[in-house]
XYZ file of C-alpha atoms in Angstrom:
177
model
C -14.446 -6.319 -23.366
C -12.603 -5.730 -20.199
C -14.686 -6.486 -17.183
C -13.202 -3.698 -15.008
C -14.571 -1.036 -17.595
C -18.220 -2.133 -16.513
C -20.166 0.554 -14.621
C -23.698 1.006 -13.504
C -25.585 4.164 -13.835
C -29.351 5.297 -13.545
C -31.472 4.608 -16.695
C -31.761 7.450 -19.058
C -34.584 7.824 -21.594
C -32.462 6.725 -24.418
C -31.682 3.499 -22.491
C -35.443 2.373 -22.557
C -35.238 0.779 -25.873
C -32.465 -1.496 -24.731
C -34.660 -2.549 -21.831
C -37.611 -2.968 -24.041
C -35.430 -5.107 -26.443
C -34.684 -7.412 -23.441
C -38.260 -7.479 -22.445
C -40.052 -7.925 -25.690
C -37.756 -9.763 -28.070
C -37.280 -13.416 -26.961
C -34.191 -13.850 -29.041
C -32.649 -10.919 -27.072
C -33.809 -11.917 -23.600
C -32.638 -15.466 -23.997
C -34.121 -18.674 -22.788
C -33.958 -17.892 -18.968
C -35.235 -14.281 -18.929
C -38.075 -14.448 -21.484
C -41.324 -15.039 -19.684
C -43.864 -14.010 -22.326
C -45.387 -10.824 -23.497
C -46.430 -8.197 -21.154
C -47.594 -4.474 -21.002
C -45.570 -2.903 -23.845
C -45.946 0.556 -22.240
C -44.992 -0.582 -18.695
C -41.273 0.126 -18.870
C -41.732 3.719 -20.115
C -44.543 4.428 -17.778
C -42.484 3.235 -14.806
C -39.508 5.263 -15.966
C -41.633 8.511 -16.276
C -42.984 8.117 -12.844
C -39.886 6.858 -11.032
C -36.975 7.008 -13.232
C -36.978 3.090 -12.545
C -35.410 3.791 -9.096
C -37.511 3.402 -5.965
C -37.275 2.375 -2.295
C -38.338 -1.243 -2.867
C -37.218 -1.748 -6.397
C -35.071 -0.484 -9.192
C -33.000 -0.862 -12.350
C -29.755 0.509 -13.102
C -27.925 0.273 -16.590
C -24.880 -1.903 -17.112
C -22.588 0.078 -19.491
C -19.109 0.085 -20.891
C -18.199 3.769 -21.502
C -21.191 5.161 -23.436
C -22.307 1.698 -24.620
C -25.291 0.095 -22.955
C -24.905 -3.756 -22.294
C -28.104 -4.452 -20.372
C -29.445 -3.593 -16.981
C -29.529 -4.987 -13.438
C -32.485 -5.012 -11.121
C -33.212 -5.260 -7.458
C -36.228 -5.576 -5.336
C -36.967 -6.158 -1.687
C -38.062 -9.510 -0.293
C -39.388 -9.852 3.246
C -37.391 -12.102 5.272
C -39.321 -11.556 8.539
C -41.994 -9.204 10.168
C -39.529 -6.306 10.139
C -36.775 -7.348 8.031
C -35.989 -7.684 4.306
C -33.246 -8.390 1.986
C -32.567 -7.520 -1.806
C -33.262 -10.092 -4.621
C -31.151 -9.046 -7.732
C -31.112 -10.062 -11.366
C -29.260 -9.187 -14.458
C -30.238 -9.048 -18.327
C -27.592 -8.499 -20.857
C -27.789 -8.080 -24.452
C -26.785 -11.314 -26.364
C -23.531 -9.704 -27.537
C -22.429 -8.806 -24.014
C -22.740 -12.288 -22.567
C -19.896 -14.558 -21.663
C -17.310 -11.852 -21.136
C -17.613 -11.169 -17.491
C -19.945 -8.198 -17.682
C -22.655 -10.070 -15.707
C -20.215 -10.935 -12.944
C -18.932 -7.419 -12.744
C -22.357 -5.741 -12.762
C -23.665 -7.899 -10.022
C -20.571 -7.196 -7.888
C -21.065 -3.562 -8.551
C -24.875 -3.951 -7.671
C -24.185 -5.638 -4.288
C -21.452 -2.972 -3.463
C -24.060 -0.332 -4.093
C -26.833 -1.846 -2.185
C -24.678 -2.460 0.860
C -23.352 1.089 0.632
C -26.623 2.845 0.412
C -29.074 0.656 2.272
C -29.186 -1.106 5.641
C -29.942 -4.524 4.283
C -27.758 -7.339 5.548
C -28.344 -9.646 2.855
C -28.432 -9.818 -1.057
C -29.770 -12.987 -2.952
C -30.266 -13.960 -6.389
C -32.283 -16.894 -7.795
C -31.596 -18.577 -11.265
C -32.913 -21.796 -12.970
C -31.010 -24.844 -12.362
C -30.184 -25.068 -16.071
C -28.466 -21.528 -16.312
C -25.180 -22.714 -15.679
C -23.507 -19.451 -16.989
C -25.410 -17.321 -14.386
C -24.664 -19.731 -11.559
C -20.825 -19.362 -12.475
C -21.307 -15.461 -12.647
C -22.812 -15.389 -9.165
C -20.173 -17.641 -7.693
C -17.341 -15.448 -9.258
C -19.239 -12.345 -7.923
C -18.895 -13.698 -4.384
C -22.385 -15.307 -3.770
C -22.716 -18.564 -1.956
C -24.759 -21.372 -3.368
C -27.453 -22.074 -0.744
C -29.874 -24.437 -2.125
C -32.296 -25.638 -4.725
C -35.913 -24.346 -4.668
C -38.146 -26.968 -6.424
C -40.862 -25.746 -8.738
C -39.885 -22.156 -7.970
C -40.433 -20.529 -11.123
C -42.901 -20.900 -14.403
C -41.482 -20.486 -17.651
C -42.385 -21.971 -21.124
C -45.212 -24.041 -19.977
C -43.881 -25.602 -16.846
C -42.527 -25.157 -13.303
C -38.711 -25.034 -12.985
C -36.327 -25.594 -10.175
C -34.102 -22.674 -9.299
C -30.775 -22.242 -7.232
C -30.798 -19.753 -4.427
C -27.575 -17.703 -4.120
C -26.801 -15.378 -1.178
C -24.173 -12.934 0.146
C -24.171 -11.029 3.377
C -22.495 -7.975 4.692
C -19.972 -10.013 6.705
C -18.808 -11.968 3.646
C -17.937 -8.518 1.910
C -16.364 -7.216 5.069
C -14.357 -10.594 5.622
C -13.342 -10.895 2.091
C -12.647 -7.390 1.248
C -14.248 -5.016 -1.399
C -15.956 -6.683 -4.293
């Protein structure tokens, strides 16, 4: 798989099975994404209402040609009384992991958000044990900013997370992602 062949696009109805697989099959989601069972109709309901695209959150498919590899997500996080940033995430099918697709998808999502919104910052959080995602974020141009103790709850206990961030100035200074 060539990472430069990776693209993002809106979620089509045929893609919902991929997203549902990553939501509802623990072995597909992997240890850092699986957070337990939730509303089995939620993804399709949100897609029928919004296409999974909105002002404050959204999902885009990660594809290579016509092949869906997973999806990226983004949501607003308040950073002050009148300001916010984007928090992003990625979920890839097991067969797409470890080949640069996550790095490329996150780069593309950052470029998209900076091109089409006024946010100055994009951030991502990942568990401290998720070394692969930490490497992907660093390769995508993010800066490791710190550890957030007891940040997320998964598999019966609270877990520390690493916060990564990138700001517009980083992209302008370093050139296109």
